[in-house]
Amino acid sequence: MSMQLGILIAVFLFPGGLFALALGLILKGLDRRVAARLQGRIGPPLRQPFYDLIKLAFKRTMVPTFANQPVFLGAPLVGVVSMLLAVALVPLSGVYDPNPILGNLIVLLYILMIPAVVLMIAGSSSASPYGAIGFSREMTLMLAYEAPIVLVVLAVAMRVGMAQGEVMTFSLTEIIAYQRANGIFLLDPVMWPALAAFALFFPANLGIIPFDIPEAETEVLEGPLLEYTGPALGLFKVMSALKAVVVLSLGIALFAPLNLGGVWGFLGWLLELTLLMEFGVTAVRLSMGRMRIDQAFAFFLKWPLLLATASVVTVALAT
Amino acid sequence: MSASLSESFTIPVGPLHVALEEPMYFRVDVEGETITGVDINAGHVHRGIEYLATKRSLAQNVVLTERICSLCSNSHPESFALAVETIGGLKVPERGAYLRVIAGELKRVASNLFNVAILAHLVGYEALFMHVMQVREDAQDLKEAVFGNRMNLGAICIGGTRYDLDGETTDIFVASLDRLEPKIREILSTYKTNGSIQRRTREVGVLRTDDAEACGVVGPVARASGLHHDIREAAPYHVYDRLPPEVLVLEEGDVWSRALIRLHEALDAIRILRAALKDLPDGPVNLGEIPEIPPGRAVSRSEAPRGELLYYLKTGETEEPERLKWRVPSFPNWDALTFMLNGAKVADIAIIVNSIDPCISCTER
């Protein structure tokens, strides 16, 4: 009984569910606020994403006449559920260890792809030509960043696994334990190619400039999200807030888990998350423009893939 | 490279589209991400201003034409006044002619910066957008300081200008230009070198010289496609024979070169402003009371920020004109979009449309 209870708490309260949602929304508010300050604007209050969500919750959901209604309304639900599970899968060094029954890094990788798939389904079920373009772009982008991230995870798994006499380990808990004992991968030159490839992957996975191509507002009017209104759109916002927490904390777990525990470990993790949001998301999306989908595709086949391949090779040679 | 959908489909761009500031409508046939056909549809917001103009007296029409478009709000009454002065045989006092140049060139600085800022917004480079708009704000402040208004200057009247510069205002003007110029130079070098801008604008929306000639494009669009054409130089009005513009002509014909031409012209406008402020002669700024304008017909041309603006005026026995017609620069440039958009990517539609700096409120008169 207590195991089920623990999993339920992890999925719905902490670190997943309500906590992750609030954290994701605050991070989003922070991102908007800091971006505004960097551009010489005042910007919205930190709690603006909460206001947006509450407003959407009380609006009507409209379904386009030609849309496939069950799919159209089901897609955001699937997205939110997948992200609730994903948050519970990422350990928080010294604070939270996911129950192994939930799954390992490979499961997490699969779940991480669901939001993109959900957006594709949403775009194609909305019967809007912009949704269709968004679908095609989302798919192209996913094909482009999928290979590098798998190789990055492989590199990390090999680094930890080979040190323990196995070939590789896909348990994030073990990966964190290894780093707590032997120093974080952020400071390990062997892991730098993997780190660089991951740094290029996560803007694409989070859909921020320069890779917000599927939803580019000035090109395809938010693409898949164009026809969504009210609570359904709100669910997409919930999904993207949760996803931000998942992807950022995955980055922390893979490369820089703190060797702390308890309250300090939690506060340190929050600080890392905030710094990663500011430097990895806000600064990146402000310092460049959007790529075209063909440019992004070519880019991912070049640098991240090269770096990710190099990371696997260096890990194999170094260990 | 992009995953193309097997079937081709038609997407509507406009009449209301977040990336287009004004209502215009394109039916775009798309195959995957590539445009295979464009149908440009005008007339969504017919405004009936030409009809309205025949119900107003000539003096009232100066006010009316100023409200045709906010960004070239000085060029419209300017051209209209030129046409009236041609029919009436009026000679604008020299100081008035200089002041008209000053008003027009200041509007050009702000208008060109605005368009270049929107380009940054469309490629998703929000920080650059904000910066350019901030620099434009300096030009807006200057307009407010000199004319009392930020957009509609109210500078032009038949026979001269309605405003005058005193010593103090001239000092403010010059100091403000000194602040503005290095900032615009910096923006120009950013647009020349920035990777994000180049990636999305070079070799995008190319208009070849012969196509440009066939469409009769004007203004920065023409000059970016290798056509040496500037009314200020070809048919100098006011005192442009004494303050000739430096006409920059580029051959590439892409969105990037159009942006560079606009920035160059903003800098050149500052040079002209400085020269005009320095040479500003003494004397009256307008003719005072205007004699009755006889029946007649006239055509006048001026170089608005977007290119050649042409006015046709026919006066009769009454105070109201019998016919007033204008051809705005966006009209021929709009047509050239067919050439620019064909074969382009869906992602570039808004960028290409913006590159002609379309002004729909002028065009759908």
XYZ file of C-alpha atoms in Angstrom:
684
model
C 0.000 0.000 0.000
C 2.715 2.428 0.982
C 4.475 1.900 -2.354
C 1.352 2.795 -4.316
C 0.836 5.790 -2.058
C 4.422 6.886 -2.636
C 3.981 6.650 -6.398
C 0.693 8.536 -6.265
C 2.301 11.302 -4.207
C 5.253 11.421 -6.605
C 2.956 11.712 -9.632
C 0.377 14.127 -8.257
C 2.009 16.131 -5.474
C 5.801 16.129 -5.266
C 8.007 16.231 -7.260
C 5.405 15.757 -9.979
C 1.862 17.051 -10.240
C 0.986 20.244 -8.435
C 4.519 21.063 -7.358
C 6.015 20.621 -10.815
C 3.169 22.563 -12.396
C 3.615 25.493 -10.024
C 7.375 25.357 -10.518
C 7.033 25.208 -14.300
C 4.663 28.154 -14.338
C 6.912 30.211 -12.082
C 9.901 29.383 -14.273
C 7.875 30.505 -17.288
C 6.935 33.720 -15.520
C 10.560 34.272 -14.587
C 11.608 33.669 -18.174
C 9.140 36.246 -19.452
C 10.073 38.739 -16.769
C 13.836 38.466 -17.280
C 13.421 38.543 -21.061
C 11.403 41.733 -20.719
C 14.032 43.329 -18.501
C 16.782 42.409 -20.959
C 14.784 44.066 -23.727
C 14.153 47.208 -21.726
C 10.527 46.409 -20.931
C 8.862 46.021 -17.547
C 7.300 42.676 -18.347
C 4.416 40.781 -16.778
C 4.310 39.810 -13.103
C 5.808 36.465 -12.139
C 2.345 34.999 -11.584
C 1.119 35.911 -15.069
C 1.212 32.264 -16.326
C -1.131 31.354 -13.424
C -3.523 34.110 -14.455
C -3.406 32.880 -18.040
C -4.179 29.360 -16.980
C -7.071 30.397 -14.726
C -8.501 32.551 -17.489
C -8.306 29.684 -19.972
C -9.962 27.335 -17.492
C -13.101 29.459 -17.480
C -13.351 29.869 -21.244
C -15.320 27.791 -23.654
C -13.587 25.081 -25.671
C -14.456 25.330 -29.325
C -13.948 22.419 -31.676
C -13.645 23.190 -35.393
C -16.470 21.734 -37.494
C -14.189 19.511 -39.531
C -11.961 18.441 -36.670
C -11.926 14.907 -35.343
C -13.438 15.733 -31.958
C -12.289 12.802 -29.755
C -8.735 13.053 -31.044
C -8.762 16.828 -30.941
C -9.827 16.889 -27.283
C -7.947 13.752 -26.247
C -4.534 14.888 -27.464
C -3.870 17.486 -24.742
C -5.005 15.053 -22.037
C -2.535 12.436 -23.217
C 0.171 15.084 -23.251
C -0.466 16.177 -19.653
C -0.679 12.600 -18.338
C 2.594 11.683 -20.042
C 4.350 14.653 -18.497
C 2.946 13.879 -15.020
C 4.534 10.450 -15.292
C 7.761 11.892 -16.651
C 8.275 14.266 -13.722
C 7.937 11.384 -11.304
C 10.646 9.524 -13.236
C 13.397 12.082 -12.778
C 15.229 11.771 -9.474
C 16.186 14.787 -7.459
C 19.645 14.243 -6.049
C 19.485 13.583 -2.318
C 15.811 14.478 -2.112
C 13.737 12.128 -4.229
C 14.410 8.746 -5.792
C 11.783 7.406 -8.167
C 10.426 3.967 -7.502
C 12.230 1.621 -9.966
C 8.854 0.151 -10.849
C 7.999 3.378 -12.686
C 10.712 2.864 -15.254
C 14.212 3.913 -16.175
C 15.943 6.328 -18.516
C 14.735 4.526 -21.638
C 11.110 4.832 -20.534
C 11.721 8.492 -19.796
C 13.134 9.031 -23.291
C 10.013 7.504 -24.797
C 7.710 9.576 -22.622
C 9.664 12.723 -23.493
C 8.718 12.248 -27.129
C 4.988 12.077 -26.357
C 4.410 15.862 -26.201
C 5.797 16.237 -29.707
C 3.642 13.373 -30.941
C 0.634 14.877 -29.178
C 1.245 18.192 -30.900
C 1.448 16.407 -34.237
C -1.824 14.610 -33.587
C -3.425 17.829 -32.387
C -2.274 19.666 -35.505
C -3.492 17.048 -37.910
C -6.844 16.512 -36.163
C -7.676 20.212 -36.125
C -8.408 20.290 -39.865
C -6.481 23.533 -40.219
C -3.864 23.898 -42.956
C -1.626 25.664 -40.453
C -2.011 22.673 -38.158
C -0.945 20.442 -41.016
C 2.170 22.516 -41.622
C 2.852 22.446 -37.898
C 2.472 18.661 -37.975
C 5.000 18.297 -40.766
C 7.461 20.649 -39.061
C 7.098 18.967 -35.666
C 7.780 15.595 -37.250
C 10.829 16.847 -39.132
C 12.248 18.462 -36.043
C 11.625 15.361 -33.943
C 13.425 13.175 -36.465
C 16.290 15.625 -36.332
C 16.823 15.792 -32.566
C 15.886 12.230 -31.697
C 19.150 10.596 -32.744
C 21.486 12.985 -30.872
C 19.593 12.685 -27.567
C 19.582 8.901 -27.723
C 23.346 8.953 -28.283
C 23.849 11.409 -25.411
C 21.907 9.169 -23.038
C 23.884 6.230 -24.334
C 27.145 8.016 -23.580
C 26.098 8.783 -20.015
C 24.834 5.240 -19.496
C 28.112 3.806 -20.809
C 30.234 6.090 -18.665
C 28.458 4.990 -15.493
C 27.873 1.393 -16.535
C 31.445 0.647 -17.589
C 32.778 2.089 -14.332
C 30.624 -0.430 -12.519
C 31.761 -3.322 -14.653
C 28.603 -3.517 -16.767
C 28.199 -2.251 -20.303
C 25.758 0.481 -19.468
C 23.183 1.419 -16.880
C 19.909 3.155 -17.559
C 19.028 3.875 -13.961
C 19.077 7.609 -13.299
C 19.469 6.886 -9.593
C 22.700 5.019 -10.274
C 23.904 7.733 -12.623
C 23.378 10.309 -9.885
C 25.000 8.101 -7.274
C 28.047 7.697 -9.524
C 28.357 11.437 -9.983
C 27.962 12.065 -6.262
C 30.849 9.730 -5.661
C 33.132 10.614 -8.578
C 32.333 14.235 -9.388
C 29.743 15.652 -11.739
C 29.914 15.148 -15.512
C 29.791 18.919 -16.001
C 33.436 19.019 -14.910
C 34.463 15.808 -16.666
C 36.154 16.620 -20.027
C 35.241 13.177 -21.367
C 31.569 14.119 -21.092
C 31.817 17.577 -22.651
C 30.807 16.496 -26.172
C 27.693 14.874 -24.685
C 27.011 17.996 -22.665
C 27.291 20.179 -25.772
C 24.972 17.904 -27.728
C 22.452 17.983 -24.881
C 22.662 21.778 -24.771
C 21.703 21.842 -28.454
C 18.927 19.292 -27.962
C 16.906 20.830 -25.225
C 15.948 24.138 -26.916
C 14.521 22.020 -29.725
C 12.684 19.729 -27.338
C 11.281 22.670 -25.386
C 10.373 24.452 -28.601
C 12.065 27.767 -27.946
C 13.744 30.083 -30.443
C 15.687 29.207 -32.627
C 13.743 25.926 -32.774
C 10.170 27.042 -32.099
C 9.555 26.322 -35.771
C 6.408 24.123 -35.493
C 4.610 26.806 -33.502
C 6.229 29.898 -35.032
C 3.656 32.574 -34.425
C 4.643 34.867 -37.266
C 4.824 32.025 -39.770
C 2.144 29.442 -38.981
C 0.195 31.179 -36.206
C 1.167 28.700 -33.470
C 0.659 25.812 -35.899
C -0.926 22.853 -34.069
C -2.286 25.088 -31.298
C -4.049 27.475 -33.683
C -7.524 25.972 -33.285
C -7.310 25.344 -29.544
C -9.209 27.487 -27.070
C -10.135 27.482 -23.414
C -9.334 24.538 -21.108
C -7.924 22.450 -23.983
C -5.371 25.157 -24.721
C -4.781 25.429 -20.993
C -3.886 21.737 -20.894
C -1.238 22.361 -23.535
C 0.149 25.138 -21.354
C 0.204 22.739 -18.404
C 1.975 20.206 -20.589
C 4.663 22.641 -21.662
C 5.188 23.889 -18.081
C 5.650 20.316 -16.848
C 7.877 19.523 -19.797
C 10.161 22.424 -18.979
C 10.646 21.003 -15.469
C 11.226 17.480 -16.801
C 13.768 18.426 -19.458
C 15.670 20.860 -17.249
C 15.816 18.491 -14.288
C 16.826 15.657 -16.599
C 19.729 17.839 -17.692
C 20.650 18.423 -14.056
C 20.379 14.716 -13.231
C 22.525 13.745 -16.215
C 25.260 16.317 -15.829
C 25.201 18.232 -12.558
C 23.420 16.592 -9.599
C 24.408 18.248 -6.333
C 26.136 16.274 -3.627
C 23.722 17.566 -1.008
C 20.681 16.203 0.732
C 17.506 17.325 2.418
C 16.495 20.970 2.372
C 19.854 22.152 1.044
C 19.738 19.635 -1.781
C 16.254 20.842 -2.678
C 17.195 24.511 -2.576
C 20.378 23.838 -4.553
C 18.342 21.988 -7.154
C 15.908 24.913 -7.405
C 18.835 27.267 -7.893
C 20.329 25.054 -10.604
C 16.954 24.845 -12.323
C 16.552 28.608 -12.262
C 20.061 29.215 -13.578
C 19.532 26.686 -16.346
C 16.253 28.382 -17.259
C 17.875 31.817 -17.410
C 21.041 30.879 -19.262
C 19.805 27.906 -21.232
C 16.394 29.224 -22.237
C 15.954 32.970 -21.749
C 19.407 33.992 -22.916
C 19.317 31.599 -25.869
C 15.926 32.621 -27.162
C 16.747 36.305 -26.875
C 20.088 36.161 -28.614
C 19.011 34.819 -31.985
C 16.225 34.509 -34.482
C 14.270 31.508 -35.637
C 15.679 28.959 -38.094
C 13.762 27.675 -41.044
C 12.807 23.995 -40.758
C 15.230 22.898 -43.490
C 18.031 24.876 -41.816
C 17.240 23.333 -38.416
C 17.154 19.851 -39.906
C 20.512 20.337 -41.614
C 21.896 21.846 -38.416
C 20.872 18.842 -36.304
C 22.289 16.378 -38.776
C 25.562 18.229 -38.515
C 26.580 19.529 -35.087
C 24.509 17.720 -32.451
C 24.793 14.380 -34.229
C 28.526 14.829 -34.648
C 28.964 15.838 -31.010
C 26.759 13.016 -29.763
C 28.638 10.446 -31.820
C 31.908 11.893 -30.604
C 30.676 11.640 -27.026
C 29.952 7.920 -27.345
C 33.367 7.362 -28.905
C 35.271 9.367 -26.274
C 33.421 7.623 -23.453
C 34.181 4.232 -24.976
C 37.864 5.102 -25.380
C 38.276 6.835 -22.008
C 36.720 4.162 -19.842
C 14.825 18.548 -46.762
C 11.633 18.962 -44.763
C 9.172 16.129 -44.597
C 6.686 17.077 -47.241
C 3.085 16.035 -47.071
C 2.126 13.992 -50.056
C -0.755 16.205 -51.106
C -0.574 19.858 -51.933
C -3.032 22.194 -50.305
C -4.106 25.794 -50.206
C -3.578 27.991 -47.211
C -5.119 31.385 -46.678
C -2.720 34.076 -45.567
C -4.824 36.919 -44.317
C -6.944 38.945 -44.502
C -6.281 38.872 -40.774
C -2.911 37.343 -39.945
C -0.698 38.153 -36.973
C 2.358 38.620 -39.127
C 0.717 41.062 -41.504
C 0.088 44.399 -39.893
C -2.707 45.251 -42.269
C -5.526 43.361 -43.968
C -4.299 41.810 -47.191
C -5.197 38.435 -48.531
C -3.070 35.836 -50.309
C -4.255 32.449 -51.385
C -1.132 30.356 -51.348
C -0.853 26.928 -52.938
C 1.616 24.874 -51.002
C 3.356 21.615 -51.550
C 4.964 20.574 -48.291
C 6.696 23.787 -47.295
C 7.187 25.156 -50.803
C 4.885 27.669 -52.429
C 3.717 26.664 -55.894
C 1.197 29.383 -56.626
C 0.087 32.725 -55.253
C -3.144 34.574 -55.764
C -3.035 38.124 -54.480
C -6.389 39.559 -53.600
C -6.851 43.267 -53.017
C -9.874 45.224 -51.931
C -10.592 43.890 -48.487
C -10.744 47.345 -46.935
C -11.873 49.804 -49.564
C -11.848 53.144 -47.795
C -13.448 55.532 -50.271
C -11.041 58.352 -49.482
C -10.693 59.420 -53.113
C -14.431 60.005 -53.211
C -14.302 61.795 -49.897
C -11.581 64.068 -51.259
C -13.928 65.423 -53.927
C -16.299 66.542 -51.151
C -13.665 68.604 -49.346
C -12.062 71.902 -50.217
C -8.406 71.943 -51.258
C -7.294 73.221 -47.866
C -9.310 70.555 -46.076
C -7.788 67.917 -48.333
C -4.339 68.674 -46.929
C -5.667 67.420 -43.617
C -7.492 64.499 -45.228
C -4.530 63.250 -47.267
C -2.347 63.334 -44.170
C -4.659 60.700 -42.721
C -4.402 58.248 -45.631
C -1.427 56.506 -44.084
C 0.329 56.931 -40.800
C 3.838 56.030 -41.924
C 3.945 58.251 -45.004
C 1.656 60.841 -43.440
C 3.963 63.596 -44.618
C 4.417 62.416 -48.192
C 0.691 62.463 -49.018
C -0.068 66.107 -48.196
C 3.358 66.978 -49.639
C 2.489 65.515 -53.036
C -1.002 66.925 -52.868
C 0.318 70.412 -52.104
C 2.834 70.088 -54.957
C -0.030 69.324 -57.345
C -2.112 72.271 -56.112
C 0.880 74.591 -56.362
C 1.529 73.441 -59.938
C -2.047 74.271 -60.987
C -2.054 77.588 -59.143
C 1.428 78.516 -60.314
C 2.519 79.096 -56.727
C 6.153 79.321 -55.748
C 6.929 78.014 -52.274
C 9.302 80.298 -50.367
C 12.779 78.876 -50.053
C 12.646 78.425 -46.286
C 9.346 76.593 -46.669
C 10.866 74.243 -49.256
C 13.770 73.446 -46.921
C 11.397 72.815 -44.049
C 9.383 70.435 -46.209
C 12.554 68.467 -46.926
C 13.311 68.350 -43.202
C 9.850 67.032 -42.320
C 9.953 64.442 -45.099
C 13.409 63.101 -44.290
C 12.681 62.804 -40.585
C 9.613 60.731 -41.425
C 11.815 58.582 -43.655
C 14.178 57.779 -40.781
C 11.337 56.624 -38.532
C 9.490 54.746 -41.265
C 12.520 52.793 -42.457
C 13.515 51.882 -38.916
C 10.002 50.630 -38.297
C 10.100 48.299 -41.282
C 13.522 46.955 -40.405
C 12.361 46.343 -36.827
C 9.370 44.337 -38.054
C 11.779 42.216 -40.095
C 13.610 41.275 -36.894
C 10.284 40.456 -35.256
C 9.308 38.193 -38.135
C 12.501 36.180 -38.007
C 11.819 35.730 -34.294
C 14.653 37.943 -33.098
C 12.665 39.809 -30.457
C 15.603 41.454 -28.732
C 16.746 43.108 -31.947
C 13.170 44.136 -32.690
C 12.915 45.848 -29.318
C 16.259 47.564 -29.807
C 15.427 48.967 -33.241
C 12.031 50.131 -32.004
C 13.783 51.836 -29.105
C 16.040 53.684 -31.533
C 13.004 54.591 -33.617
C 11.503 55.974 -30.440
C 14.285 58.592 -30.433
C 13.117 59.692 -33.865
C 9.529 59.743 -32.597
C 10.543 61.894 -29.636
C 12.293 64.260 -31.995
C 9.165 64.539 -34.119
C 7.126 65.239 -31.037
C 9.593 67.891 -29.894
C 9.659 69.694 -33.238
C 6.148 69.194 -34.611
C 4.139 68.422 -31.478
C 3.030 65.086 -32.919
C 4.593 61.664 -33.224
C 2.958 60.446 -36.430
C 0.882 63.063 -38.230
C 3.211 66.008 -38.298
C 0.774 68.541 -39.740
C 3.796 70.196 -41.315
C 2.510 70.838 -44.820
C 0.136 73.502 -46.052
C -0.542 74.717 -49.565
C 2.221 77.204 -50.345
C 4.728 76.078 -47.753
C 4.783 74.651 -44.257
C 2.802 75.282 -41.132
C 5.769 75.024 -38.818
C 8.988 76.919 -38.368
C 12.236 76.162 -36.613
C 13.754 78.586 -34.132
C 17.337 78.477 -32.855
C 16.526 76.402 -29.782
C 14.544 73.788 -31.720
C 17.323 73.545 -34.298
C 19.813 72.832 -31.520
C 17.558 70.096 -30.129
C 17.217 68.723 -33.656
C 20.957 68.577 -34.312
C 21.760 67.113 -30.883
C 19.121 64.469 -31.404
C 20.529 63.557 -34.827
C 23.955 63.230 -33.242
C 22.540 60.695 -30.820
C 20.560 58.871 -33.488
C 23.216 58.437 -36.150
C 25.694 56.151 -34.320
C 22.794 53.981 -33.174
C 21.564 53.522 -36.726
C 25.116 52.767 -37.887
C 25.289 50.084 -35.235
C 21.962 48.627 -36.389
C 23.211 48.638 -39.983
C 26.331 46.687 -39.055
C 24.192 44.255 -37.040
C 21.982 43.574 -40.028
C 25.021 43.195 -42.237
C 26.732 40.633 -40.030
C 24.205 38.927 -37.739
C 23.846 35.227 -38.479
C 20.163 34.951 -37.616
C 19.226 37.819 -39.892
C 21.382 36.614 -42.777
C 20.156 33.042 -42.465
C 16.556 34.071 -42.957
C 16.853 36.987 -45.391
C 19.683 36.330 -47.838
C 18.574 34.877 -51.161
C 15.004 34.949 -49.874
C 12.273 36.580 -51.939
C 14.571 37.408 -54.820
C 13.249 39.842 -57.402
C 15.416 39.819 -60.509
C 16.147 43.076 -62.284
C 14.074 42.277 -65.379
C 11.091 41.190 -63.276
C 11.473 44.337 -61.224
C 11.418 46.407 -64.379
C 8.393 44.549 -65.726
C 6.445 45.137 -62.511
C 7.515 48.764 -62.414
C 8.549 48.516 -58.781
C 9.654 51.674 -57.015
C 11.568 52.797 -53.974
C 13.857 50.556 -51.930
C 12.420 47.467 -53.642
C 13.564 48.784 -57.031
C 16.925 49.941 -55.739
C 17.583 46.561 -54.130
C 16.921 44.875 -57.487
C 19.435 46.908 -59.422
C 17.176 49.705 -60.673
C 18.615 53.174 -60.179
C 15.446 55.088 -59.457
C 14.813 57.825 -56.944
C 12.397 60.676 -57.626
C 14.439 63.007 -55.453
C 17.230 62.559 -57.972
C 15.329 61.906 -61.201
C 12.894 64.794 -60.862
C 14.014 66.941 -57.922
C 11.224 68.748 -56.088
C 11.484 71.210 -53.192
C 15.234 71.806 -52.927
C 16.464 68.276 -53.589
C 18.556 69.609 -56.484
C 20.670 71.314 -53.813
C 20.487 68.410 -51.360
C 20.871 65.387 -53.614
C 20.399 61.975 -51.990
C 23.125 59.355 -52.197
C 21.284 56.631 -54.074
C 22.508 53.161 -53.100
C 21.714 50.434 -55.621
C 22.203 46.745 -54.828
C 21.934 43.885 -57.299
C 20.883 40.922 -55.125
C 17.187 41.739 -55.016
C 16.596 39.757 -51.836
C 14.951 40.674 -48.536
C 18.336 41.369 -46.987
C 19.397 43.959 -49.564
C 16.032 45.703 -49.194
C 16.648 46.012 -45.464
C 20.178 47.304 -46.048
C 18.882 49.901 -48.526
C 16.317 51.088 -45.965
C 18.959 51.450 -43.276
C 21.289 53.216 -45.682
C 18.501 55.613 -46.582
C 17.782 56.312 -42.930
C 21.453 57.290 -42.543
C 21.373 59.301 -45.755
C 18.237 61.087 -44.545
C 20.171 62.156 -41.452
C 22.924 63.532 -43.682
C 20.340 65.460 -45.713
C 18.704 66.707 -42.512
C 22.028 68.026 -41.243
C 22.757 69.780 -44.543
C 19.264 71.252 -44.710
C 19.438 72.509 -41.126
C 22.808 74.104 -41.861
C 21.725 75.818 -45.090
C 18.265 76.802 -43.848
C 17.682 80.273 -45.357
C 15.739 83.071 -43.671
C 12.394 84.265 -44.876
C 8.754 83.278 -44.710
C 7.799 79.625 -44.419
C 4.630 79.873 -46.520
C 2.785 82.182 -48.851
C 0.248 83.322 -46.311
C -3.139 83.696 -47.938
C -3.537 81.440 -50.959
C -5.065 82.917 -54.137
C -7.941 81.070 -55.764
C -6.783 77.953 -57.584
C -7.957 77.988 -61.218
C -9.401 74.944 -62.972
C -6.647 72.719 -64.233
C -4.893 69.418 -64.000
C -1.571 68.424 -62.547
C 0.501 65.421 -61.688
C 3.063 65.532 -58.939
C 5.579 62.995 -57.776
C 7.548 62.623 -54.590
C 9.748 59.998 -53.034
C 7.928 58.594 -50.024
C 9.839 56.221 -47.717
C 8.381 53.329 -49.732
C 9.080 54.827 -53.160
C 7.477 57.008 -55.769
C 4.162 58.545 -54.721
C 2.138 59.992 -57.586
C -0.770 62.399 -57.268
C -3.183 63.396 -59.984
C -5.347 66.421 -59.254
C -8.083 67.950 -61.390
C -9.610 71.161 -60.135
C -12.817 72.761 -61.359
C -14.744 75.952 -60.771
C -15.621 75.017 -57.208
C -13.424 74.839 -54.133
C -13.512 71.057 -54.182
C -11.303 69.110 -56.586
C -13.126 67.334 -59.394
C -10.848 64.358 -59.096
C -8.004 63.418 -56.843
C -6.161 60.195 -57.420
C -2.961 58.799 -56.051
C -0.803 55.867 -56.910
C 1.081 54.710 -53.866
C 4.428 52.884 -54.008
C 2.908 49.740 -52.491
C 0.679 49.303 -55.540
C 3.360 48.292 -58.090
C 5.456 46.640 -55.394
C 2.515 44.513 -54.325
C 2.345 43.025 -57.796
C 5.992 42.026 -57.628
C 5.175 39.786 -54.643
C 3.987 37.144 -57.101
C 7.543 36.842 -58.398
C 9.095 36.929 -54.942
C 6.755 34.373 -53.384
C 6.840 31.776 -56.138
C 9.039 28.904 -55.056
C 9.603 30.405 -51.620
C 9.021 28.588 -48.332
C 5.898 28.992 -46.215
C 8.134 30.205 -43.397
C 9.249 33.131 -45.545
C 5.844 34.451 -46.627
C 5.579 37.072 -43.919
C 9.231 38.064 -44.277
C 8.889 38.551 -48.031
C 5.600 40.443 -47.784
C 7.058 42.730 -45.153
C 10.121 43.384 -47.311
C 8.126 45.525 -49.740
C 6.924 47.484 -46.692
C 3.314 47.199 -47.823
C 0.960 49.977 -46.907
C -2.559 48.732 -47.410
C -4.304 51.749 -46.000
C -2.759 53.820 -48.834
C -3.273 51.229 -51.517
C -6.902 50.406 -50.897
C -7.906 54.015 -51.116
